[in-house]
Amino acid sequence: MAEKIRVLLAKPPLDLHSRGILVVATALRDAGMEVIYLEASPKVGLREIIQAAMQEDVDIIGMSIMSGSPGIILSKMLKIRDEMGLKHIPVVAGGIFPEEEIEELKAAGVAGIFRPGTPIESIVETVRELAASRQQS
């Protein structure tokens, strides 16, 4: 039996919109995945999120970003992830992303971007595929 997929879901500090991330957390849990959810807090920055990913030995990091600066936040997060030796853990993100930033974010290393209206089944399948490719490597 394959190991249960472990997903860390988090939000950047001060990003308080949580409806979308809670819907995704429920869908991933219902699909049989283990979800670790870090609530947004001024005390939980990007470095703390990556440290939690390391401590929890997750397969995927999912970020919900509604603050209007996803490019800056995700670039910093990828840099911290890489510096901490966790480049093998894919980062996916959901939220409001300007169309012109999507290809740039993918080129920078964001493994999946989910904008409003993305079918929840598509998110679950993408996470499942990314985790499977990680577990095979």
PDB file of C-alpha atoms in Angstrom:
ATOM      1  CA  MET A   1       0.000   0.000   0.000  1.00  0.00           C
ATOM      2  CA  ALA A   2       1.331   3.425  -0.945  1.00  0.00           C
ATOM      3  CA  GLU A   3       2.027   5.928   1.778  1.00  0.00           C
ATOM      4  CA  LYS A   4      -0.602   8.516   2.481  1.00  0.00           C
ATOM      5  CA  ILE A   5       0.067  11.782   0.659  1.00  0.00           C
ATOM      6  CA  ARG A   6       0.984  14.518   3.125  1.00  0.00           C
ATOM      7  CA  VAL A   7       0.125  18.095   2.174  1.00  0.00           C
ATOM      8  CA  LEU A   8       0.988  21.259   4.061  1.00  0.00           C
ATOM      9  CA  LEU A   9      -1.483  24.071   3.392  1.00  0.00           C
ATOM     10  CA  ALA A  10      -0.637  27.569   4.535  1.00  0.00           C
ATOM     11  CA  LYS A  11      -1.224  31.239   3.987  1.00  0.00           C
ATOM     12  CA  PRO A  12       1.257  34.079   4.094  1.00  0.00           C
ATOM     13  CA  PRO A  13       1.216  36.278   7.190  1.00  0.00           C
ATOM     14  CA  LEU A  14      -1.757  38.652   7.423  1.00  0.00           C
ATOM     15  CA  ASP A  15      -3.640  36.972   4.571  1.00  0.00           C
ATOM     16  CA  LEU A  16      -6.854  36.269   6.415  1.00  0.00           C
ATOM     17  CA  HIS A  17      -9.140  34.946   3.683  1.00  0.00           C
ATOM     18  CA  SER A  18      -9.512  31.283   4.531  1.00  0.00           C
ATOM     19  CA  ARG A  19     -12.632  29.992   2.769  1.00  0.00           C
ATOM     20  CA  GLY A  20     -10.816  28.671  -0.323  1.00  0.00           C
ATOM     21  CA  ILE A  21      -7.994  26.975   1.547  1.00  0.00           C
ATOM     22  CA  LEU A  22     -10.470  25.267   3.866  1.00  0.00           C
ATOM     23  CA  VAL A  23     -12.451  23.952   0.888  1.00  0.00           C
ATOM     24  CA  VAL A  24      -9.237  22.584  -0.633  1.00  0.00           C
ATOM     25  CA  ALA A  25      -8.153  21.096   2.712  1.00  0.00           C
ATOM     26  CA  THR A  26     -11.464  19.272   3.019  1.00  0.00           C
ATOM     27  CA  ALA A  27     -11.293  17.966  -0.553  1.00  0.00           C
ATOM     28  CA  LEU A  28      -7.736  16.678  -0.114  1.00  0.00           C
ATOM     29  CA  ARG A  29      -8.666  15.036   3.191  1.00  0.00           C
ATOM     30  CA  ASP A  30     -11.750  13.457   1.619  1.00  0.00           C
ATOM     31  CA  ALA A  31      -9.482  12.125  -1.153  1.00  0.00           C
ATOM     32  CA  GLY A  32      -7.489  10.258   1.503  1.00  0.00           C
ATOM     33  CA  MET A  33      -4.602  12.683   1.983  1.00  0.00           C
ATOM     34  CA  GLU A  34      -3.216  13.906   5.270  1.00  0.00           C
ATOM     35  CA  VAL A  35      -3.515  17.687   5.464  1.00  0.00           C
ATOM     36  CA  ILE A  36      -1.499  19.862   7.814  1.00  0.00           C
ATOM     37  CA  TYR A  37      -2.992  23.346   7.942  1.00  0.00           C
ATOM     38  CA  LEU A  38      -1.141  26.396   9.241  1.00  0.00           C
ATOM     39  CA  GLU A  39      -3.427  29.323   9.906  1.00  0.00           C
ATOM     40  CA  ALA A  40      -2.239  32.741   8.850  1.00  0.00           C
ATOM     41  CA  SER A  41      -0.526  34.581  11.652  1.00  0.00           C
ATOM     42  CA  PRO A  42       2.004  37.364  11.924  1.00  0.00           C
ATOM     43  CA  LYS A  43       4.147  34.795  13.765  1.00  0.00           C
ATOM     44  CA  VAL A  44       4.093  32.314  10.851  1.00  0.00           C
ATOM     45  CA  GLY A  45       6.228  33.648   8.033  1.00  0.00           C
ATOM     46  CA  LEU A  46       7.480  31.946   4.901  1.00  0.00           C
ATOM     47  CA  ARG A  47      10.522  30.494   6.685  1.00  0.00           C
ATOM     48  CA  GLU A  48       8.272  28.988   9.374  1.00  0.00           C
ATOM     49  CA  ILE A  49       6.060  27.462   6.682  1.00  0.00           C
ATOM     50  CA  ILE A  50       9.074  25.805   5.041  1.00  0.00           C
ATOM     51  CA  GLN A  51      10.343  24.625   8.431  1.00  0.00           C
ATOM     52  CA  ALA A  52       6.940  23.052   9.091  1.00  0.00           C
ATOM     53  CA  ALA A  53       7.126  21.304   5.709  1.00  0.00           C
ATOM     54  CA  MET A  54      10.496  19.881   6.701  1.00  0.00           C
ATOM     55  CA  GLN A  55       9.325  18.795  10.162  1.00  0.00           C
ATOM     56  CA  GLU A  56       6.145  17.204   8.814  1.00  0.00           C
ATOM     57  CA  ASP A  57       7.964  15.535   5.892  1.00  0.00           C
ATOM     58  CA  VAL A  58       5.253  16.598   3.466  1.00  0.00           C
ATOM     59  CA  ASP A  59       4.971  15.682  -0.190  1.00  0.00           C
ATOM     60  CA  ILE A  60       3.444  18.984  -1.304  1.00  0.00           C
ATOM     61  CA  ILE A  61       3.271  22.561  -0.043  1.00  0.00           C
ATOM     62  CA  GLY A  62       0.103  24.431  -0.942  1.00  0.00           C
ATOM     63  CA  MET A  63      -0.198  28.178  -0.513  1.00  0.00           C
ATOM     64  CA  SER A  64      -3.344  30.254  -0.599  1.00  0.00           C
ATOM     65  CA  ILE A  65      -2.615  33.838  -1.553  1.00  0.00           C
ATOM     66  CA  MET A  66      -5.273  36.494  -1.765  1.00  0.00           C
ATOM     67  CA  SER A  67      -3.119  39.477  -0.858  1.00  0.00           C
ATOM     68  CA  GLY A  68      -2.355  40.718  -4.338  1.00  0.00           C
ATOM     69  CA  SER A  69       1.378  40.024  -4.448  1.00  0.00           C
ATOM     70  CA  PRO A  70       1.684  36.312  -5.272  1.00  0.00           C
ATOM     71  CA  GLY A  71       4.798  36.738  -7.397  1.00  0.00           C
ATOM     72  CA  ILE A  72       6.788  38.329  -4.595  1.00  0.00           C
ATOM     73  CA  ILE A  73       5.546  35.887  -1.957  1.00  0.00           C
ATOM     74  CA  LEU A  74       6.079  32.737  -4.020  1.00  0.00           C
ATOM     75  CA  SER A  75       9.506  33.828  -5.264  1.00  0.00           C
ATOM     76  CA  LYS A  76      10.644  34.347  -1.680  1.00  0.00           C
ATOM     77  CA  MET A  77       9.123  31.036  -0.623  1.00  0.00           C
ATOM     78  CA  LEU A  78      10.839  29.094  -3.417  1.00  0.00           C
ATOM     79  CA  LYS A  79      14.150  30.724  -2.522  1.00  0.00           C
ATOM     80  CA  ILE A  80      13.799  29.758   1.149  1.00  0.00           C
ATOM     81  CA  ARG A  81      12.677  26.232   0.206  1.00  0.00           C
ATOM     82  CA  ASP A  82      15.712  25.797  -2.033  1.00  0.00           C
ATOM     83  CA  GLU A  83      18.104  27.262   0.555  1.00  0.00           C
ATOM     84  CA  MET A  84      16.792  24.781   3.115  1.00  0.00           C
ATOM     85  CA  GLY A  85      17.444  21.859   0.768  1.00  0.00           C
ATOM     86  CA  LEU A  86      13.789  21.103   0.046  1.00  0.00           C
ATOM     87  CA  LYS A  87      13.704  21.781  -3.679  1.00  0.00           C
ATOM     88  CA  HIS A  88      12.248  18.296  -4.157  1.00  0.00           C
ATOM     89  CA  ILE A  89       8.983  19.369  -2.474  1.00  0.00           C
ATOM     90  CA  PRO A  90       6.633  20.892  -5.065  1.00  0.00           C
ATOM     91  CA  VAL A  91       4.857  24.138  -4.238  1.00  0.00           C
ATOM     92  CA  VAL A  92       1.374  24.782  -5.590  1.00  0.00           C
ATOM     93  CA  ALA A  93      -0.678  27.903  -5.037  1.00  0.00           C
ATOM     94  CA  GLY A  94      -4.241  29.060  -5.210  1.00  0.00           C
ATOM     95  CA  GLY A  95      -5.842  32.449  -5.101  1.00  0.00           C
ATOM     96  CA  ILE A  96      -5.951  35.611  -7.122  1.00  0.00           C
ATOM     97  CA  PHE A  97      -3.134  35.621  -9.666  1.00  0.00           C
ATOM     98  CA  PRO A  98      -2.762  38.174 -12.443  1.00  0.00           C
ATOM     99  CA  GLU A  99      -2.850  36.412 -15.803  1.00  0.00           C
ATOM    100  CA  GLU A 100       0.491  37.940 -16.787  1.00  0.00           C
ATOM    101  CA  GLU A 101       2.241  36.409 -13.750  1.00  0.00           C
ATOM    102  CA  ILE A 102       1.170  32.794 -14.231  1.00  0.00           C
ATOM    103  CA  GLU A 103       3.784  31.706 -16.776  1.00  0.00           C
ATOM    104  CA  GLU A 104       6.465  33.575 -14.866  1.00  0.00           C
ATOM    105  CA  LEU A 105       5.522  31.762 -11.655  1.00  0.00           C
ATOM    106  CA  LYS A 106       5.535  28.388 -13.394  1.00  0.00           C
ATOM    107  CA  ALA A 107       8.954  29.141 -14.893  1.00  0.00           C
ATOM    108  CA  ALA A 108      10.192  30.082 -11.422  1.00  0.00           C
ATOM    109  CA  GLY A 109       9.175  26.659 -10.110  1.00  0.00           C
ATOM    110  CA  VAL A 110       5.572  26.844  -8.904  1.00  0.00           C
ATOM    111  CA  ALA A 111       4.238  23.399  -9.806  1.00  0.00           C
ATOM    112  CA  GLY A 112       0.575  24.294  -9.981  1.00  0.00           C
ATOM    113  CA  ILE A 113      -1.541  27.427  -9.935  1.00  0.00           C
ATOM    114  CA  PHE A 114      -5.246  27.307  -9.196  1.00  0.00           C
ATOM    115  CA  ARG A 115      -7.325  30.383  -9.799  1.00  0.00           C
ATOM    116  CA  PRO A 116     -10.940  30.905  -8.744  1.00  0.00           C
ATOM    117  CA  GLY A 117     -13.191  28.546 -10.661  1.00  0.00           C
ATOM    118  CA  THR A 118     -10.673  25.707 -10.863  1.00  0.00           C
ATOM    119  CA  PRO A 119     -12.618  22.454 -10.358  1.00  0.00           C
ATOM    120  CA  ILE A 120     -11.727  20.937  -6.996  1.00  0.00           C
ATOM    121  CA  GLU A 121     -11.203  17.555  -8.714  1.00  0.00           C
ATOM    122  CA  SER A 122      -8.484  19.138 -10.826  1.00  0.00           C
ATOM    123  CA  ILE A 123      -6.675  20.370  -7.707  1.00  0.00           C
ATOM    124  CA  VAL A 124      -6.904  16.942  -6.065  1.00  0.00           C
ATOM    125  CA  GLU A 125      -5.622  15.214  -9.203  1.00  0.00           C
ATOM    126  CA  THR A 126      -2.714  17.635  -9.631  1.00  0.00           C
ATOM    127  CA  VAL A 127      -1.658  17.153  -6.009  1.00  0.00           C
ATOM    128  CA  ARG A 128      -1.935  13.385  -6.398  1.00  0.00           C
ATOM    129  CA  GLU A 129       0.214  13.426  -9.582  1.00  0.00           C
ATOM    130  CA  LEU A 130       2.868  15.692  -8.071  1.00  0.00           C
ATOM    131  CA  ALA A 131       3.088  13.536  -4.950  1.00  0.00           C
ATOM    132  CA  ALA A 132       3.343  10.363  -7.036  1.00  0.00           C
ATOM    133  CA  SER A 133       6.192  11.772  -9.100  1.00  0.00           C
ATOM    134  CA  ARG A 134       7.959  12.880  -5.915  1.00  0.00           C
ATOM    135  CA  GLN A 135       7.574   9.467  -4.283  1.00  0.00           C
ATOM    136  CA  GLN A 136       8.968   7.750  -7.409  1.00  0.00           C
ATOM    137  CA  SER A 137      12.091   9.928  -7.517  1.00  0.00           C
TER     138      SER A 137
END
